[in-house]
Coordinates of C-alpha atoms in Angstrom, one line a residue:
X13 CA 4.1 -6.5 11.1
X14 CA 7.2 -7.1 8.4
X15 CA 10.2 -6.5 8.6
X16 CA 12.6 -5.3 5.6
X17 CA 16.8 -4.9 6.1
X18 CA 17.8 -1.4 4.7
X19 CA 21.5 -0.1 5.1
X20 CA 22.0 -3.0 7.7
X21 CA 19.2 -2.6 9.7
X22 CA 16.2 -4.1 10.4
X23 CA 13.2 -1.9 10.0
X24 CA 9.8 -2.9 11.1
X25 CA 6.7 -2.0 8.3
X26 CA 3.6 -2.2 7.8
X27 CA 2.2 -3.0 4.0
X28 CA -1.6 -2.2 3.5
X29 CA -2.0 -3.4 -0.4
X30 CA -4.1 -1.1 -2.8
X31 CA -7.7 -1.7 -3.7
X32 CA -6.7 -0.3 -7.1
X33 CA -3.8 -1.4 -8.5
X34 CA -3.9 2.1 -10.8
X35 CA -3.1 4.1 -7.7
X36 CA 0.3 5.3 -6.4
X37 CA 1.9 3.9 -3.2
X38 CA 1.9 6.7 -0.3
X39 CA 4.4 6.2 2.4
X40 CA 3.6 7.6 5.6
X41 CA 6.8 9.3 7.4
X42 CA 6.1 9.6 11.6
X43 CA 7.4 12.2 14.0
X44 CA 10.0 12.5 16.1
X45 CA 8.8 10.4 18.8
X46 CA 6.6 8.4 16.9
X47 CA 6.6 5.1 15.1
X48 CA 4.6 2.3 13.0
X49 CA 2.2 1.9 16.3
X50 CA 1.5 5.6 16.9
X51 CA -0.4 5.7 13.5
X52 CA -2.6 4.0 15.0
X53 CA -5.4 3.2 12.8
X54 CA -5.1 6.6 10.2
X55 CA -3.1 4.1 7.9
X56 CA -5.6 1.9 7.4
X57 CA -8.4 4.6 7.0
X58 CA -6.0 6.3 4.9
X59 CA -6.1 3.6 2.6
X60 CA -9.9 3.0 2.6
X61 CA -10.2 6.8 1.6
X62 CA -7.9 6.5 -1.3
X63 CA -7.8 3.0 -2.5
X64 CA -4.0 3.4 -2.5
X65 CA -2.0 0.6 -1.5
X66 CA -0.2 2.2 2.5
X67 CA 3.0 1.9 3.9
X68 CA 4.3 3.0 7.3
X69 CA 7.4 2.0 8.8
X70 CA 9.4 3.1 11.8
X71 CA 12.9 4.8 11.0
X72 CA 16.3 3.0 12.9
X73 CA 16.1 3.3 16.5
X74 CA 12.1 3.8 16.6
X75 CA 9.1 1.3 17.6
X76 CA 10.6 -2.3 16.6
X77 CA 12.7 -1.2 14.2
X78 CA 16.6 -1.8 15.0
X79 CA 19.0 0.8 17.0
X80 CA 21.7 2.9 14.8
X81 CA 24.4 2.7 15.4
X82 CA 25.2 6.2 14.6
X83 CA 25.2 8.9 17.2
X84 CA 22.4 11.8 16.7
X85 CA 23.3 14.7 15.2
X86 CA 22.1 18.3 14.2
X87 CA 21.7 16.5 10.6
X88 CA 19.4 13.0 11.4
X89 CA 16.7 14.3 9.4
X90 CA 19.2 15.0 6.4
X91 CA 20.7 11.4 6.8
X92 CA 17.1 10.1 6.8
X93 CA 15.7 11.8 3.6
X94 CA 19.1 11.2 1.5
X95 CA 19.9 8.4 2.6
X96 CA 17.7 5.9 4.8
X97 CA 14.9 6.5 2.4
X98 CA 16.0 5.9 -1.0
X99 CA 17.7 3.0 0.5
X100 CA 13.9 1.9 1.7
X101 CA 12.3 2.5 -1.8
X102 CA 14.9 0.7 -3.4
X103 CA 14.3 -2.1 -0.5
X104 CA 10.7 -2.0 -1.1
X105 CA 10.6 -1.4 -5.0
X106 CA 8.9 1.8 -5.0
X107 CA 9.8 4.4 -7.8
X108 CA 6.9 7.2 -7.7
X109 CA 5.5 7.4 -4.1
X110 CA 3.6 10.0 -2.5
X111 CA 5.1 10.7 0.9
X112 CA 2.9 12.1 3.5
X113 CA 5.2 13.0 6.7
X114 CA 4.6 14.4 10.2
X115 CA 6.4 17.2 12.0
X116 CA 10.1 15.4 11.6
X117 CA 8.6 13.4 8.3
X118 CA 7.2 16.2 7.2
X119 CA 10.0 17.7 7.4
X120 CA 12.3 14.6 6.0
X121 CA 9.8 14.7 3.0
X122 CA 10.4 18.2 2.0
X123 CA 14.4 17.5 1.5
X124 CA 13.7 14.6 0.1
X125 CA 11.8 16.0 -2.6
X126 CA 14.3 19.3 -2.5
X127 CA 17.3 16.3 -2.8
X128 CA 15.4 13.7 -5.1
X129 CA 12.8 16.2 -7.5
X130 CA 12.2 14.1 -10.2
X131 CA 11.2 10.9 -8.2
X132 CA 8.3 11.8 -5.8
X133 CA 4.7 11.7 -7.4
X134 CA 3.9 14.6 -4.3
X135 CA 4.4 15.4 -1.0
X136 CA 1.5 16.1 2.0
X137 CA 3.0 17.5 5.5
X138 CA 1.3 17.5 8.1
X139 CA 2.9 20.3 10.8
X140 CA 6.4 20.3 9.2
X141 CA 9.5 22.3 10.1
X142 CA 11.7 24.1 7.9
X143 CA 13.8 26.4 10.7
X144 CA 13.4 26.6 14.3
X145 CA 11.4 28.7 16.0
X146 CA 11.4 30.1 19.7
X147 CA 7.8 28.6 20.2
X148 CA 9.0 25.0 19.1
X149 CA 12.0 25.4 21.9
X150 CA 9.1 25.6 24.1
X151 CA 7.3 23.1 23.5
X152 CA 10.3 20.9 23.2
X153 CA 11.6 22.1 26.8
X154 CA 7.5 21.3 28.3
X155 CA 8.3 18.0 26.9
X156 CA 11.4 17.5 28.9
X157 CA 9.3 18.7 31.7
X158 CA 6.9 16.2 31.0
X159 CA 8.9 13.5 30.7
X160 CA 10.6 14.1 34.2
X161 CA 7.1 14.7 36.3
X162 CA 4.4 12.6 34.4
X163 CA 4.0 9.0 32.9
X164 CA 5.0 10.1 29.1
X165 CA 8.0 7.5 29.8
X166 CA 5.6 4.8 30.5
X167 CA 3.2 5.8 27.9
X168 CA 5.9 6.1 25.2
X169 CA 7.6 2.6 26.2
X170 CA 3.7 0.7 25.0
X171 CA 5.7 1.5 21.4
X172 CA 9.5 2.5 22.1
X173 CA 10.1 -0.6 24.9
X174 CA 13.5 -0.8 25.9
X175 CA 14.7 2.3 23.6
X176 CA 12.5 4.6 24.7
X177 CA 15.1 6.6 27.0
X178 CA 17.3 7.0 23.9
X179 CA 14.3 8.0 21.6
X180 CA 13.4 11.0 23.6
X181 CA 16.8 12.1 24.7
X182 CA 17.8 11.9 21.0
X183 CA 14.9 14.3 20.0
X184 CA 14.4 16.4 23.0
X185 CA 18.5 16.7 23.2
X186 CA 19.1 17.2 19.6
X187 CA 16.2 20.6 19.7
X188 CA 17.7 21.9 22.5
X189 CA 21.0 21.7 21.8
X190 CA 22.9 25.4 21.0
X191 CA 24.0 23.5 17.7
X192 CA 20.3 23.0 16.2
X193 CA 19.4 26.4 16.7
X194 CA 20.6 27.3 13.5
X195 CA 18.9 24.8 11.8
X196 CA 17.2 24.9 8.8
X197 CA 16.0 23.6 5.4
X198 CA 14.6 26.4 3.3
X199 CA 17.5 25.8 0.6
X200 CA 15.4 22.6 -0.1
X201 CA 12.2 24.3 -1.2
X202 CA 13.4 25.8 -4.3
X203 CA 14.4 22.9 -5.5
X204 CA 11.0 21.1 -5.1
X205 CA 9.5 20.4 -8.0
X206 CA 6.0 17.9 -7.5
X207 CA 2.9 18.8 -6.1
X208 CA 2.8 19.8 -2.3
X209 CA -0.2 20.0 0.2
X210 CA 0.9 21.1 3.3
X211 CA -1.2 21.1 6.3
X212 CA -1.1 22.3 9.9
X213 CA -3.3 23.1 13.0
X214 CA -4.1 26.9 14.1
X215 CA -3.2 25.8 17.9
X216 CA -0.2 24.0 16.8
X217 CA 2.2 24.2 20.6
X218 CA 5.2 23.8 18.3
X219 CA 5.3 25.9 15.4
X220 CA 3.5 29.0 14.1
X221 CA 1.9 29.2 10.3
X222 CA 4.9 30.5 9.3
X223 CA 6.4 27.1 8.7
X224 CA 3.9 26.2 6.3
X225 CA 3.5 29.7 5.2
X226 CA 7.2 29.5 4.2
X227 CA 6.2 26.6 1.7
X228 CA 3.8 28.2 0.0
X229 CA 5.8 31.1 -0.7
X230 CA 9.2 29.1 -2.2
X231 CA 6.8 25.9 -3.9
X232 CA 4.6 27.6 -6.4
X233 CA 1.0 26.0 -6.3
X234 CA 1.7 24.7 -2.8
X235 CA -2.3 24.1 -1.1
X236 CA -2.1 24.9 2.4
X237 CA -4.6 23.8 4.6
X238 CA -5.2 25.7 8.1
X239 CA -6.8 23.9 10.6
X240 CA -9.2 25.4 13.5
X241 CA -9.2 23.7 17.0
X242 CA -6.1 21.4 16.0
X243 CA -2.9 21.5 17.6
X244 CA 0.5 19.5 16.2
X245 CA -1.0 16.4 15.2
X246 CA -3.8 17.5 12.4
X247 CA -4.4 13.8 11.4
X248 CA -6.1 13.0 15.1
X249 CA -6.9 16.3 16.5
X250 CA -9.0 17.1 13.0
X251 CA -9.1 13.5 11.4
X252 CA -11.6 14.0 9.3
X253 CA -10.7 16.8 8.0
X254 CA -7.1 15.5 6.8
X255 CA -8.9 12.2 5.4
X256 CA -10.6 14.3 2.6
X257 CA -7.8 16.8 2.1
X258 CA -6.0 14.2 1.6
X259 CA -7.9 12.0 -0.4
X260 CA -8.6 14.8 -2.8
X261 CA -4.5 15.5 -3.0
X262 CA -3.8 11.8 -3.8
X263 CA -7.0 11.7 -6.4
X264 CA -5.5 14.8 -8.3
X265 CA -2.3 12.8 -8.7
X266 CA -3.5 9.4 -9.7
X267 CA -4.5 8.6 -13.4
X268 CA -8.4 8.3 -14.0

């Protein structure tokens, strides 16, 4: 694992280099509870599928990364993607990456490129939000059950250690509170200019395919991708599945 300062934090990362130098860089953007860890081992299959050199890193207050300092707010995922992540590119010397984000980094990626147009290469989501809906309240509020009558505390402190209690109250908190409800980023999508694939499971428990829907309808040439027998997290439920998708996104975009 590395480790990279940005904006005065330290930031843990994980660099998997390119087998051809020709190919763009894709960063990998994790969900709201997730981190470098909780990838798993889709990084490094991500990068023997494409050839592209792979970087995942956890945002402030994740995995090993360093606390913020800052209190969470209905806008964290606005503060990431204008300013945490071009201060990370610049950190890390990347001008044209292809961001591939999950649920939160989906959604991060999509104002991003919304804020920043001409500077991805393309964006793939994986079970992004764009507005809240009544079935992601759920979901959020079975987590909260979960995390008071099961062992998702212990499980999540294997990658969270001692911040674990702040990670979840920070997400779970921040969803239910009256002042998210109102959330959302559609404004961004207009303004979206690079390729976008956007992917998401039929059986997703918190979101309907109207999130991803709602792409396709403000991003001309959006690809959606609609997954059978998957839930919110396409790239283990339906691994395969998101390997070739996605290897056939990042092939369209690379020169040769």
């Amino acid at each position: 694992m590395k480790h990279i300062v940005v904006n005065g934090l330290r930031l843990e990362y994980r660099d998997l280099p390119a087998a051809d130098d020709g190919r763009p860089t894709l960063l990998l953007l994790h969900e709201g509870l997730g981190c470098v860890a909780m990838w798993r081992d889709f990084p490094a299959k991500l990068a023997a599928a494409t050839g592209c050199r792979v970087i995942v890193w956890s945002r402030a207050g994740y995995g090993g990364s360093q606390p913020y300092a800052a209190p969470r707010t209905p806008n964290y995922m606005h503060r990431e993607a204008e300013e945490a992540l071009p201060a990370l590119l610049a950190a890390l010397h990347i001008e044209r990456p292809i961001l591939i984000g999950h649920s939160d980094g989906g959604s991060i990626a999509l104002i991003f490129a919304g804020a920043f147009p001409s500077v991805p290469l393309g964006i793939a989501v994986m079970a992004p939000h764009e507005f809240v809906e009544e079935v992601t309240l759920a979901g959020i509020r079975a987590a909260r059950t979960a995390w008071e009558t099961t062992d998702l505390a212990k499980k999540l402190a294997r990658y969270h250690h001692e911040q674990t209690p702040q990670v979840f109250s920070d997400w779970n908190d921040t969803w239910l509170s009256p002042a998210f409800r109102d959330w959302n980023i559609e404004a961004y999508l207009a303004k979206i200019r690079c390729p976008v694939l956007a992917i998401q499971g039929e059986d997703d428990e918190y979101a309907t395919l109207r999130q991803i829907d709602t792409i396709a309808e403000q991003v001309p040439g959006t690809q959606l991708l609609k997954l059978a027998h998957c839930g919110h997290t396409p790239q283990r439920d339906q691994e395969a599945a998101v390997l070739v998708a996605l290897g056939a996104f990042v092939g369209r975009l690379s020169p040769g």
